[in-house]
Coordinates of C-alpha atoms in Angstrom, one line a residue:
Chain A
M16 CA 28.0 13.4 -6.3
I17 CA 27.8 13.6 -10.1
Q18 CA 27.5 9.8 -10.2
S19 CA 24.5 10.0 -7.9
L20 CA 23.0 12.7 -10.1
T21 CA 23.4 10.6 -13.2
D22 CA 22.0 7.4 -11.6
G23 CA 19.2 9.5 -10.2
I24 CA 18.3 10.8 -13.7
L25 CA 18.1 7.3 -15.0
V26 CA 15.9 6.0 -12.1
G27 CA 13.9 9.1 -12.6
A28 CA 13.2 8.3 -16.2
I29 CA 11.8 4.9 -15.2
V30 CA 9.7 6.3 -12.4
S31 CA 8.4 9.0 -14.7
L32 CA 7.1 6.4 -17.2
G33 CA 5.3 4.7 -14.4
A34 CA 4.0 7.9 -12.9
I35 CA 2.5 9.2 -16.2
G36 CA 0.1 6.3 -16.4
L37 CA -0.8 6.5 -12.8
T38 CA -1.5 10.2 -12.8
M39 CA -3.8 9.8 -15.8
V40 CA -5.7 6.9 -14.2
M41 CA -5.9 8.7 -10.9
H42 CA -7.1 11.9 -12.5
M43 CA -9.7 10.2 -14.8
L44 CA -11.1 7.7 -12.3
R45 CA -10.3 9.6 -9.1
F46 CA -8.9 6.8 -7.1
A47 CA -5.3 5.9 -5.9
N48 CA -4.5 2.8 -7.8
F49 CA -2.1 0.8 -5.7
S50 CA -1.9 -2.0 -8.3
H51 CA -0.4 0.3 -10.9
A52 CA 3.2 -0.7 -10.1
E53 CA 2.3 -4.3 -10.6
L54 CA 1.8 -3.4 -14.3
L55 CA 5.5 -2.8 -14.4
S56 CA 6.1 -6.4 -13.2
I57 CA 3.7 -7.8 -15.7
G58 CA 5.6 -5.9 -18.4
A59 CA 9.0 -7.0 -17.2
Y60 CA 8.0 -10.7 -16.9
S61 CA 6.1 -10.9 -20.2
A62 CA 9.2 -9.4 -21.9
L63 CA 11.2 -12.1 -20.3
V64 CA 8.9 -14.7 -21.8
F65 CA 8.8 -13.2 -25.3
D66 CA 12.6 -12.7 -25.2
A67 CA 13.2 -16.4 -24.6
L68 CA 10.6 -17.1 -27.4
F69 CA 12.2 -14.8 -30.0
A70 CA 15.7 -15.9 -29.2
G71 CA 14.6 -19.5 -29.6
I72 CA 12.9 -18.9 -32.9
L73 CA 15.5 -16.7 -34.5
P74 CA 18.9 -17.0 -32.7
S75 CA 20.3 -14.2 -34.8
L76 CA 18.0 -11.8 -33.0
A77 CA 19.7 -12.6 -29.7
N78 CA 22.9 -10.8 -30.6
N79 CA 23.7 -7.7 -28.7
I80 CA 23.2 -4.3 -30.4
G81 CA 26.5 -2.5 -30.4
P82 CA 27.7 -2.0 -26.8
L83 CA 24.3 -2.6 -25.3
S84 CA 23.2 -5.7 -23.5
M85 CA 20.0 -5.0 -25.3
T86 CA 19.2 -7.4 -28.2
W87 CA 16.8 -7.0 -31.1
A88 CA 14.9 -9.9 -29.5
L89 CA 14.4 -7.9 -26.4
I90 CA 13.3 -4.8 -28.3
L91 CA 10.7 -6.9 -30.0
S92 CA 9.7 -8.5 -26.7
M93 CA 9.4 -5.1 -25.2
L94 CA 6.9 -4.1 -27.8
C95 CA 4.9 -7.3 -27.3
A96 CA 5.1 -6.9 -23.5
M97 CA 3.7 -3.4 -23.9
G98 CA 0.7 -4.9 -25.8
V99 CA 0.2 -7.6 -23.2
T100 CA 0.4 -5.1 -20.3
G101 CA -2.0 -2.7 -22.0
L102 CA -4.4 -5.5 -22.5
S103 CA -4.0 -6.7 -18.9
A104 CA -4.7 -3.2 -17.6
V105 CA -7.9 -3.0 -19.7
L106 CA -9.0 -6.5 -18.5
I107 CA -8.3 -5.7 -14.9
N108 CA -10.4 -2.5 -15.2
E109 CA -13.2 -4.4 -17.0
F110 CA -13.4 -7.3 -14.5
V111 CA -12.6 -5.6 -11.2
F112 CA -12.5 -1.8 -11.1
K113 CA -15.5 -1.1 -13.4
R114 CA -17.7 -3.4 -11.4
I115 CA -16.7 -2.0 -8.1
R116 CA -17.1 1.5 -9.4
E117 CA -20.7 0.8 -10.3
K118 CA -21.4 -0.6 -6.9
G119 CA -19.3 1.2 -4.3
S120 CA -17.4 4.3 -3.5
E121 CA -13.9 5.4 -4.6
L122 CA -12.6 4.0 -1.3
S123 CA -13.7 0.5 -2.2
M124 CA -11.6 0.9 -5.4
V125 CA -8.6 1.8 -3.4
F126 CA -9.0 -1.3 -1.3
A127 CA -9.6 -3.4 -4.3
S128 CA -6.5 -2.1 -6.0
F129 CA -4.5 -3.4 -3.0
G130 CA -6.1 -6.8 -3.4
V131 CA -5.4 -6.8 -7.1
A132 CA -1.8 -5.8 -6.5
M133 CA -1.5 -8.7 -4.1
I134 CA -3.0 -11.2 -6.5
I135 CA -0.8 -10.1 -9.4
R136 CA 2.4 -10.0 -7.4
N137 CA 1.9 -13.4 -5.9
V138 CA 0.7 -15.1 -9.0
L139 CA 3.8 -13.9 -10.8
G140 CA 5.8 -15.3 -7.9
L141 CA 4.0 -18.6 -8.2
I142 CA 4.6 -18.8 -12.0
F143 CA 8.2 -17.5 -12.3
G144 CA 9.5 -18.3 -8.8
L145 CA 10.6 -15.9 -6.1
K146 CA 14.2 -15.7 -7.4
S147 CA 15.6 -12.7 -9.3
Q148 CA 16.1 -13.1 -13.0
L149 CA 18.0 -11.2 -15.7
Y150 CA 17.4 -10.5 -19.3
S151 CA 21.0 -11.2 -20.1
N152 CA 23.7 -12.9 -18.2
D153 CA 26.4 -11.0 -20.0
I154 CA 28.2 -8.5 -17.8
V155 CA 28.2 -5.1 -19.4
F156 CA 30.9 -3.0 -18.1
A157 CA 30.3 0.6 -17.3
V158 CA 32.3 3.1 -19.3
M159 CA 34.3 5.6 -17.3
V160 CA 33.3 9.0 -18.6
S161 CA 35.5 10.9 -16.3
S162 CA 37.7 9.9 -13.5
E163 CA 37.8 13.1 -11.4
P164 CA 35.0 13.4 -10.3
Q165 CA 34.4 9.7 -11.0
L166 CA 31.5 9.0 -13.3
L167 CA 30.7 5.6 -14.7
I168 CA 27.9 5.1 -17.2
K169 CA 26.6 1.9 -18.7
P170 CA 25.7 2.1 -22.4
D171 CA 22.3 0.6 -21.4
Q172 CA 21.6 3.5 -19.2
V173 CA 22.0 6.0 -22.0
F174 CA 19.8 3.9 -24.2
V175 CA 17.1 3.7 -21.5
L176 CA 17.1 7.4 -20.9
L177 CA 16.8 8.2 -24.6
A178 CA 14.1 5.6 -25.1
A179 CA 12.1 6.9 -22.2
L180 CA 12.4 10.5 -23.4
L181 CA 11.3 9.4 -26.9
I182 CA 8.2 7.6 -25.5
M183 CA 7.3 10.7 -23.5
L184 CA 7.7 12.9 -26.6
V185 CA 5.4 10.6 -28.6
L186 CA 2.9 10.7 -25.8
H187 CA 3.1 14.5 -25.7
F188 CA 2.2 14.7 -29.4
V189 CA -0.6 12.2 -29.0
L190 CA -2.1 14.2 -26.1
S191 CA -1.7 17.6 -27.6
R192 CA -2.2 17.0 -31.3
T193 CA -4.8 14.4 -31.8
T194 CA -8.6 14.3 -31.3
F195 CA -8.1 11.5 -28.8
G196 CA -5.9 13.8 -26.8
Y197 CA -8.6 16.5 -26.8
A198 CA -11.3 14.0 -25.9
L199 CA -9.2 12.7 -23.0
R200 CA -8.7 16.2 -21.6
A201 CA -12.4 16.9 -22.0
V202 CA -13.3 13.8 -20.1
A203 CA -10.9 14.6 -17.3
E204 CA -12.3 18.2 -17.0
N205 CA -16.0 17.2 -17.0
P206 CA -17.1 13.7 -17.8
S207 CA -20.8 14.4 -18.3
L208 CA -20.2 17.4 -20.5
A209 CA -17.8 15.4 -22.6
E210 CA -20.4 12.6 -23.0
V211 CA -22.9 15.2 -24.2
T212 CA -20.5 16.2 -27.0
G213 CA -20.5 12.7 -28.2
I214 CA -17.4 11.2 -26.6
R215 CA -17.7 7.6 -25.5
L216 CA -16.7 7.6 -21.9
S217 CA -16.0 3.9 -21.7
R218 CA -13.8 4.0 -24.8
I219 CA -11.7 6.8 -23.4
I220 CA -11.3 5.1 -20.1
A221 CA -10.2 1.9 -21.8
L222 CA -7.7 3.9 -23.8
V223 CA -6.3 5.5 -20.7
W224 CA -5.7 2.1 -19.2
I225 CA -4.0 0.9 -22.4
I226 CA -1.7 3.9 -22.4
S227 CA -0.8 3.5 -18.7
G228 CA -0.2 -0.2 -19.4
L229 CA 2.1 0.5 -22.4
L230 CA 4.2 3.0 -20.4
A231 CA 4.3 0.8 -17.4
A232 CA 5.6 -2.1 -19.4
A233 CA 8.3 0.0 -20.9
A234 CA 9.3 1.2 -17.4
G235 CA 9.2 -2.4 -16.2
V236 CA 11.6 -3.6 -19.0
F237 CA 13.9 -0.7 -18.5
Y238 CA 14.0 -1.4 -14.8
G239 CA 14.7 -5.1 -15.4
L240 CA 17.5 -4.1 -17.8
N241 CA 19.2 -2.0 -15.2
N242 CA 18.5 -4.0 -12.1
H243 CA 16.9 -7.4 -12.1
I244 CA 13.4 -8.9 -12.4
N245 CA 11.7 -10.3 -9.4
P246 CA 8.1 -10.5 -8.2
V247 CA 8.5 -7.6 -5.8
I248 CA 9.3 -4.9 -8.4
G249 CA 5.8 -3.6 -7.8
R250 CA 6.2 -3.4 -4.1
D251 CA 9.5 -1.6 -4.4
L252 CA 8.3 0.9 -7.0
V253 CA 4.8 1.7 -5.8
L254 CA 5.9 4.4 -3.4
P255 CA 8.4 6.2 -5.7
I256 CA 5.8 6.3 -8.4
F257 CA 3.1 7.7 -6.0
A258 CA 5.6 10.2 -4.8
A259 CA 6.3 11.3 -8.4
T260 CA 2.5 11.8 -9.1
I261 CA 2.0 13.7 -5.9
V262 CA 5.0 15.9 -6.5
G263 CA 3.8 16.6 -10.0
G264 CA 0.2 17.1 -9.0
I265 CA -2.4 14.5 -9.7
G266 CA -3.6 14.8 -13.3
S267 CA -0.6 16.6 -14.7
V268 CA 1.4 14.6 -17.2
F269 CA 4.3 17.1 -17.3
G270 CA 4.1 17.1 -13.5
A271 CA 4.5 13.3 -13.4
V272 CA 7.6 13.5 -15.7
L273 CA 9.2 16.2 -13.6
G274 CA 8.1 14.5 -10.4
G275 CA 9.7 11.2 -11.6
F276 CA 13.0 12.9 -12.2
I277 CA 12.8 14.8 -8.9
V278 CA 12.1 11.6 -6.9
G279 CA 14.8 9.6 -8.8
I280 CA 17.4 12.3 -8.2
A281 CA 16.4 13.0 -4.6
A282 CA 16.4 9.3 -3.7
N283 CA 19.9 8.8 -5.1
M284 CA 21.3 12.1 -3.6
A285 CA 19.8 11.2 -0.2
L286 CA 22.0 8.1 -0.1
L287 CA 25.0 10.4 0.1
V288 CA 23.9 11.5 3.6
L289 CA 21.7 8.6 4.7
P290 CA 22.7 4.9 5.2
S291 CA 21.6 2.9 2.2
G292 CA 19.1 0.9 4.4
Y293 CA 16.9 3.9 4.6
S294 CA 16.4 4.3 0.8
P295 CA 12.9 2.9 0.7
A296 CA 11.8 5.7 3.1
V297 CA 13.0 8.5 0.9
P298 CA 10.0 8.8 -1.4
F299 CA 7.8 9.1 1.7
L300 CA 9.9 12.0 3.0
I301 CA 9.5 13.7 -0.4
I302 CA 5.7 13.2 -0.1
L303 CA 5.7 14.7 3.4
V304 CA 7.8 17.7 2.5
L305 CA 5.6 18.4 -0.5
L306 CA 2.4 18.1 1.4
L307 CA 3.7 20.6 3.8
V308 CA 4.9 23.1 1.2
R309 CA 2.6 22.7 -1.7
P310 CA -0.2 20.2 -1.0
H311 CA -1.6 20.1 -4.6
G312 CA 1.7 19.3 -6.3
L313 CA 3.8 21.5 -8.6
F314 CA 1.3 21.5 -11.4
G315 CA -1.8 20.2 -9.7
E316 CA -5.0 22.2 -9.2
A317 CA -6.8 22.3 -5.9
E318 CA -9.8 20.0 -6.1
T319 CA -13.0 20.3 -4.2
Chain B
M25 CA -5.9 -21.0 23.2
F26 CA -3.1 -19.5 21.3
F27 CA -5.4 -19.0 18.4
T28 CA -8.1 -17.3 20.5
T29 CA -5.6 -15.0 22.1
I30 CA -4.1 -13.8 18.9
A31 CA -7.6 -13.6 17.2
S32 CA -8.9 -11.5 20.2
I33 CA -5.9 -9.1 20.0
L34 CA -6.4 -8.7 16.2
A35 CA -10.1 -8.2 16.8
I36 CA -9.2 -5.1 19.0
A37 CA -7.1 -3.8 16.1
V38 CA -10.0 -4.4 13.6
L39 CA -12.3 -2.5 15.9
G40 CA -9.9 0.4 15.8
L41 CA -9.8 0.2 12.1
N42 CA -13.6 0.1 11.9
L43 CA -13.8 3.4 13.7
Q44 CA -11.6 5.0 11.1
W45 CA -12.9 3.4 8.0
G46 CA -16.3 2.0 8.8
N47 CA -17.6 4.9 10.8
T48 CA -15.7 7.8 9.5
G49 CA -14.7 6.8 6.0
L50 CA -11.0 7.3 6.5
F51 CA -8.7 5.1 4.5
N52 CA -5.8 3.8 6.6
G53 CA -3.2 2.2 4.3
G54 CA -0.6 1.8 7.0
V55 CA -2.4 -0.1 9.8
V56 CA 0.8 -1.9 10.7
A57 CA 2.6 1.4 11.5
F58 CA 0.2 2.2 14.3
F59 CA 0.0 -1.4 15.4
G60 CA 3.8 -1.4 15.4
A61 CA 4.1 1.9 17.2
G62 CA 2.1 0.4 20.0
A63 CA 4.1 -2.8 20.0
Y64 CA 7.5 -1.1 20.0
G65 CA 6.3 1.6 22.4
T66 CA 5.1 -0.9 24.9
L67 CA 8.2 -3.1 24.8
L68 CA 10.6 -0.1 25.0
L69 CA 8.8 1.4 27.9
G70 CA 8.1 -1.8 29.8
G71 CA 11.3 -3.8 29.0
T72 CA 14.4 -4.2 31.0
P73 CA 17.4 -2.0 30.1
Q74 CA 19.5 -3.3 27.2
A75 CA 23.0 -2.5 26.3
D76 CA 22.7 -1.9 22.6
H77 CA 19.6 0.2 22.3
I78 CA 17.7 2.8 24.2
G79 CA 14.5 2.0 26.1
G80 CA 14.1 -0.6 28.8
F81 CA 12.5 1.9 31.2
D82 CA 11.0 -0.9 33.2
L83 CA 7.8 0.9 33.6
F84 CA 4.8 -0.5 35.4
Y85 CA 3.1 -2.6 32.7
P86 CA -0.3 -0.9 32.3
L87 CA 1.6 2.4 31.9
A88 CA 3.8 0.9 29.3
L89 CA 0.7 -0.3 27.4
I90 CA -0.9 3.1 27.6
G91 CA 2.4 4.6 26.4
G92 CA 2.4 2.3 23.4
A93 CA -1.1 3.3 22.5
A94 CA -0.1 7.0 23.0
A95 CA 2.9 6.5 20.6
A96 CA 0.5 5.3 18.0
G97 CA -1.8 8.2 18.7
I98 CA 1.1 10.7 18.3
L99 CA 2.0 9.1 15.0
A100 CA -1.6 9.4 13.9
W101 CA -1.7 13.1 14.9
V102 CA 1.3 13.9 12.8
V103 CA 0.0 12.0 9.7
G104 CA -3.5 13.3 10.2
R105 CA -2.5 16.9 10.5
L106 CA -0.7 16.7 7.2
T107 CA -3.2 14.8 5.1
L108 CA -6.8 14.7 6.5
H109 CA -7.8 18.0 4.8
L110 CA -6.7 16.7 1.4
R111 CA -8.4 14.3 -1.1
H112 CA -8.9 10.9 0.4
D113 CA -6.3 9.2 -1.8
Y114 CA -3.6 11.4 -0.2
L115 CA -4.4 9.9 3.1
A116 CA -4.2 6.4 1.6
I117 CA -0.8 7.1 0.0
A118 CA 0.6 8.9 3.0
T119 CA -0.5 6.2 5.5
F120 CA 0.9 3.5 3.1
G121 CA 4.2 5.5 3.1
V122 CA 4.2 5.7 6.9
A123 CA 3.9 1.9 7.1
V124 CA 6.8 1.4 4.7
T125 CA 8.9 4.0 6.5
F126 CA 8.1 2.6 9.9
E127 CA 9.2 -0.8 9.0
N128 CA 12.3 0.6 7.3
V129 CA 13.3 2.7 10.3
M130 CA 12.7 -0.2 12.7
R131 CA 14.8 -2.4 10.6
N132 CA 17.7 0.0 10.4
A133 CA 17.7 2.1 13.6
Q134 CA 19.7 -0.3 15.7
G135 CA 19.9 2.1 18.6
L136 CA 16.1 2.6 18.8
S137 CA 14.6 -0.8 17.9
G138 CA 17.3 -3.4 18.0
G139 CA 17.3 -3.4 14.1
A140 CA 16.4 -6.5 12.2
K141 CA 17.0 -8.7 15.3
G142 CA 14.1 -7.1 17.0
L143 CA 13.4 -6.1 20.6
R144 CA 14.1 -8.6 23.3
G145 CA 14.6 -8.4 27.1
F146 CA 10.9 -8.0 27.9
T147 CA 9.5 -10.0 30.8
R148 CA 5.8 -10.5 30.6
P149 CA 4.0 -8.9 33.6
L150 CA 3.4 -11.2 36.5
E151 CA 4.9 -14.2 34.7
A152 CA 7.3 -15.0 37.5
W153 CA 4.5 -14.6 40.0
V154 CA 2.1 -17.0 38.2
N155 CA 4.9 -19.5 37.5
D156 CA 2.9 -21.8 35.3
G157 CA 2.7 -21.4 31.5
F158 CA -0.8 -22.7 31.0
I159 CA -2.4 -20.7 33.8
Y160 CA -0.5 -17.7 32.6
N161 CA -1.9 -18.1 29.1
V162 CA -5.4 -18.5 30.5
L163 CA -4.9 -15.3 32.5
F164 CA -3.5 -13.4 29.5
L165 CA -6.4 -14.5 27.4
T166 CA -8.8 -13.3 30.0
V167 CA -7.2 -9.9 30.1
V168 CA -7.3 -9.7 26.3
V169 CA -10.9 -10.7 26.1
V170 CA -11.8 -8.2 28.9
L171 CA -10.0 -5.5 26.9
L172 CA -11.8 -6.6 23.7
I173 CA -15.1 -6.3 25.4
C174 CA -14.2 -2.9 26.9
T175 CA -13.1 -1.6 23.4
Y176 CA -16.3 -3.0 21.9
W177 CA -18.4 -1.3 24.6
F178 CA -16.6 1.9 24.3
L179 CA -17.0 2.0 20.5
E180 CA -20.7 1.1 20.7
R181 CA -21.3 3.9 23.1
L182 CA -19.2 6.2 21.0
I183 CA -21.1 5.6 17.7
C184 CA -24.4 6.1 19.5
S185 CA -23.3 9.3 21.0
P186 CA -23.7 12.7 19.3
Y187 CA -20.0 12.3 18.3
G188 CA -20.8 9.1 16.5
R189 CA -23.6 10.8 14.6
Q190 CA -21.2 13.5 13.6
L191 CA -18.8 10.9 12.2
R192 CA -21.4 9.4 10.0
A193 CA -22.7 12.8 9.0
I194 CA -19.2 13.7 7.8
R195 CA -18.8 10.4 6.0
E196 CA -22.0 10.7 4.2
D197 CA -22.0 14.4 3.3
E198 CA -19.2 16.6 4.4
T199 CA -20.7 19.8 3.0
A200 CA -24.0 19.2 4.8
A201 CA -22.2 18.6 8.0
R202 CA -20.2 21.7 7.6
S203 CA -23.3 23.8 7.0
L204 CA -24.6 22.6 10.4
G205 CA -21.5 24.2 12.0
K206 CA -19.5 21.0 12.4
N207 CA -15.8 21.1 11.9
P208 CA -15.1 18.0 9.7
G209 CA -11.3 18.4 9.9
A210 CA -11.1 18.3 13.7
I211 CA -13.6 15.5 14.0
R212 CA -11.9 13.4 11.5
L213 CA -8.6 14.0 13.2
T214 CA -9.9 12.9 16.6
A215 CA -11.5 9.8 15.1
F216 CA -8.3 8.9 13.3
I217 CA -6.2 9.4 16.5
T218 CA -8.7 7.4 18.6
G219 CA -8.7 4.5 16.1
S220 CA -4.9 4.5 15.9
C221 CA -4.7 4.4 19.7
I222 CA -6.8 1.3 19.7
L223 CA -4.6 -0.1 17.0
G224 CA -1.6 0.7 19.2
L225 CA -3.2 -1.0 22.1
A226 CA -3.7 -4.2 20.1
G227 CA 0.0 -3.9 19.0
G228 CA 1.1 -3.6 22.6
L229 CA -0.8 -6.7 23.6
Y230 CA 0.5 -8.6 20.6
A231 CA 4.1 -7.7 21.5
T232 CA 3.5 -8.5 25.1
F233 CA 2.1 -11.9 24.2
Y234 CA 5.3 -12.8 22.3
A235 CA 7.5 -10.7 24.6
F236 CA 9.2 -9.9 21.4
V237 CA 8.8 -7.7 18.3
S238 CA 10.8 -7.4 15.2
P239 CA 10.4 -5.7 11.8
Q240 CA 9.0 -9.1 10.6
D241 CA 5.9 -8.3 12.7
V242 CA 5.2 -5.0 10.9
L243 CA 5.2 -6.1 7.3
P244 CA 2.4 -4.7 5.1
T245 CA 0.9 -8.2 5.1
L246 CA -0.7 -7.5 8.4
T247 CA -2.5 -4.5 7.0
F248 CA -4.1 -6.6 4.3
Q249 CA -5.1 -9.3 6.8
L250 CA -6.8 -6.7 9.0
W251 CA -8.6 -5.2 6.1
A252 CA -9.8 -8.5 4.9
M253 CA -11.2 -9.1 8.3
L254 CA -13.1 -5.9 8.3
I255 CA -14.4 -6.2 4.8
V256 CA -15.6 -9.7 5.3
G257 CA -17.1 -8.9 8.7
G258 CA -18.8 -5.7 7.5
A259 CA -17.4 -2.2 7.7
G260 CA -19.3 0.0 10.1
N261 CA -20.5 -2.9 12.2
N262 CA -18.5 -3.7 15.3
R263 CA -19.9 -7.1 15.8
G264 CA -19.1 -7.8 12.1
A265 CA -15.5 -6.7 12.7
I266 CA -15.0 -9.2 15.5
F267 CA -16.8 -11.9 13.6
G268 CA -14.7 -11.3 10.5
T269 CA -11.5 -11.3 12.5
F270 CA -12.2 -14.8 13.9
L271 CA -13.3 -16.0 10.5
I272 CA -10.4 -14.8 8.5
W273 CA -7.8 -15.6 11.1
G274 CA -9.3 -19.1 11.3
A275 CA -9.1 -19.4 7.6
W276 CA -5.5 -18.1 7.5
T277 CA -4.3 -20.4 10.2
A278 CA -6.2 -23.4 8.8
S279 CA -4.8 -22.8 5.2
G280 CA -1.3 -22.4 6.6
W281 CA -1.6 -25.5 8.6
S282 CA -3.1 -27.7 5.9
L283 CA -0.5 -26.5 3.3
A284 CA 2.3 -27.3 5.8
R285 CA 0.7 -30.7 6.6
F286 CA -0.4 -32.0 3.2
A287 CA 1.5 -30.1 0.5
P288 CA 4.7 -31.5 -0.9
V289 CA 7.9 -29.9 0.4
E290 CA 8.7 -27.9 -2.8
V291 CA 5.2 -26.4 -2.7
Q292 CA 5.6 -25.3 0.9
L293 CA 8.1 -22.7 -0.1
Y294 CA 5.2 -21.0 -1.7
T295 CA 2.8 -21.3 1.2
G296 CA 2.9 -17.6 1.9
T297 CA 2.5 -16.8 -1.8
M298 CA -0.7 -18.8 -2.1
Q299 CA -2.1 -17.5 1.2
F300 CA -1.6 -13.9 -0.1
I301 CA -3.4 -14.7 -3.3
L302 CA -6.3 -16.1 -1.2
I303 CA -6.4 -12.9 0.9
G304 CA -6.3 -10.8 -2.3
L305 CA -9.1 -12.8 -3.8
V306 CA -11.2 -12.5 -0.6
I307 CA -10.8 -8.7 -0.6
V308 CA -11.5 -8.2 -4.3
G309 CA -14.3 -10.8 -4.2
M310 CA -16.1 -9.3 -1.2
L311 CA -15.9 -5.8 -2.7
M312 CA -17.3 -7.1 -5.9
W313 CA -20.1 -9.3 -4.7
R314 CA -20.9 -8.2 -1.2
P315 CA -19.4 -4.8 -0.4
Q316 CA -21.4 -4.4 2.8
G317 CA -19.8 -7.5 4.4
L318 CA -21.4 -10.5 6.0
L319 CA -22.9 -8.4 8.8
P320 CA -23.8 -5.1 7.2
E321 CA -23.9 -1.8 9.0
R322 CA -27.2 -1.3 10.7
L323 CA -28.8 2.1 10.4
V324 CA -28.6 3.5 13.9
V325 CA -31.3 5.8 15.0
S326 CA -29.7 7.2 18.0
Q327 CA -32.4 9.5 19.2
S328 CA -35.4 7.7 20.5
G329 CA -38.7 9.3 19.9
T330 CA -37.8 10.5 16.4
K331 CA -39.4 8.9 13.4
K332 CA -37.6 6.0 11.9
L333 CA -35.7 6.7 8.7
N334 CA -36.6 4.5 5.7

């Protein structure tokens, strides 16, 4: 019970990071981006490449930090991977979504996002192989925090949770204390009015994509650290991330954070009563319940 | 023969999808769930009794097929009631979730669907009576083609009818349609259910053809393939839908065959991967350069005697 809760909080932190980016993009561009979860894969894999690179150049970086399986090389790689993923997100927007938005409807963009997701997922599979990979082959043993009720926590999990919370805090300050944050909210409220006041729409949109890429890459690395990296990370996470955005209400960053934790915890708790084979279906059940009870999400506003 | 049969079955499915997306503007992200509901429904109703799971009611085959289509319709009713009045992306996400969940449940619910092993114990109708594989396949193809023509005819009639005009009116401008006293919610729901029943029918035929269905048949891949067919053919155009189906299914089969034939063994492991990249490129490329498809939707002027638009 308490073990499921703890694991759920951790999964929730990862889902939250993914959901923040998705909810921002969905709010700003008004389409359901099914390729968002693939950004997590891009992040996870590029960190894998950078990790090997850094460990090769400076072997001393490849030592574990304290009790973690995390190395300095991996932390550096994560930062680089965040850059790569942010850049990929902007490029995907520039080459695909922007052009389709100029031509067709929001619906075409949803279709296109499925196509993009498929291309990214399978190109990654082609480059890195379909097998699962790990950042570190060392086995990190979980620490028993209490035996009755049983609770095992890996040091990595604590690190991931703290890092995720730190990233969210930084984002909160960026959004609530900077001119960029104001501009962003202005654009989300009313794009044309925001343009009249001198905000460059295309720049804000590009920045939103970068932020969502940065967060997705962090989520991808954290996911890879706790599970393993394979080309279908995106496929496995797309539904939980969507569930989190819907629970939180599209457009609400706080909602996405809370939604992520709700989805993570609920998915782990559900395994106490459901056979584990059913776990991929749990996010969908959450979506259904929410649409019945509160169709616009916890913090969302009804849109016309 | 084999190719034409499958392509014709898929064409029925794409026609159903066209009613939802092309004519009504509804995004169905879980095509396979409705296709699969039809497939599982038909086999459960029409199959022989099995020891390890329910079903096997041994119904008269056409009844089983209708039952399968109805199963898809019921699923569509449930999903539609929950999501059709919301923003369009909710429908996309919910239907996508339905597909994931459907596959998941079929894989795990041993007692309902035979689990990962799939459903067996179905004898194809009249197979014992015909008693010749080739003739049977010809007969089966004939039936499928007849059903395809019926579906096509039905949908063509439907979109020329006042009902079809309502669908397009809602797709183009919901507020305007509402101001004329139409009820967009109800009309969307019926269109969604009708389209899903057609998808279910195609699923039923598909399962009948193989006399077998497993979770492997209801993977999200099929959704993408069907979309690619509709996008390439031209959303909103029934002939385009059929044309696109044959084109894409031909390309899919040909690429699979040539990779298996000519590619080195170590590459063959990645056949599916490469085919998916191609399908993804086709979808994205069409949307970017020719969003109306190869055969674009024609402007239907359904009331003769009125002045032509444009």
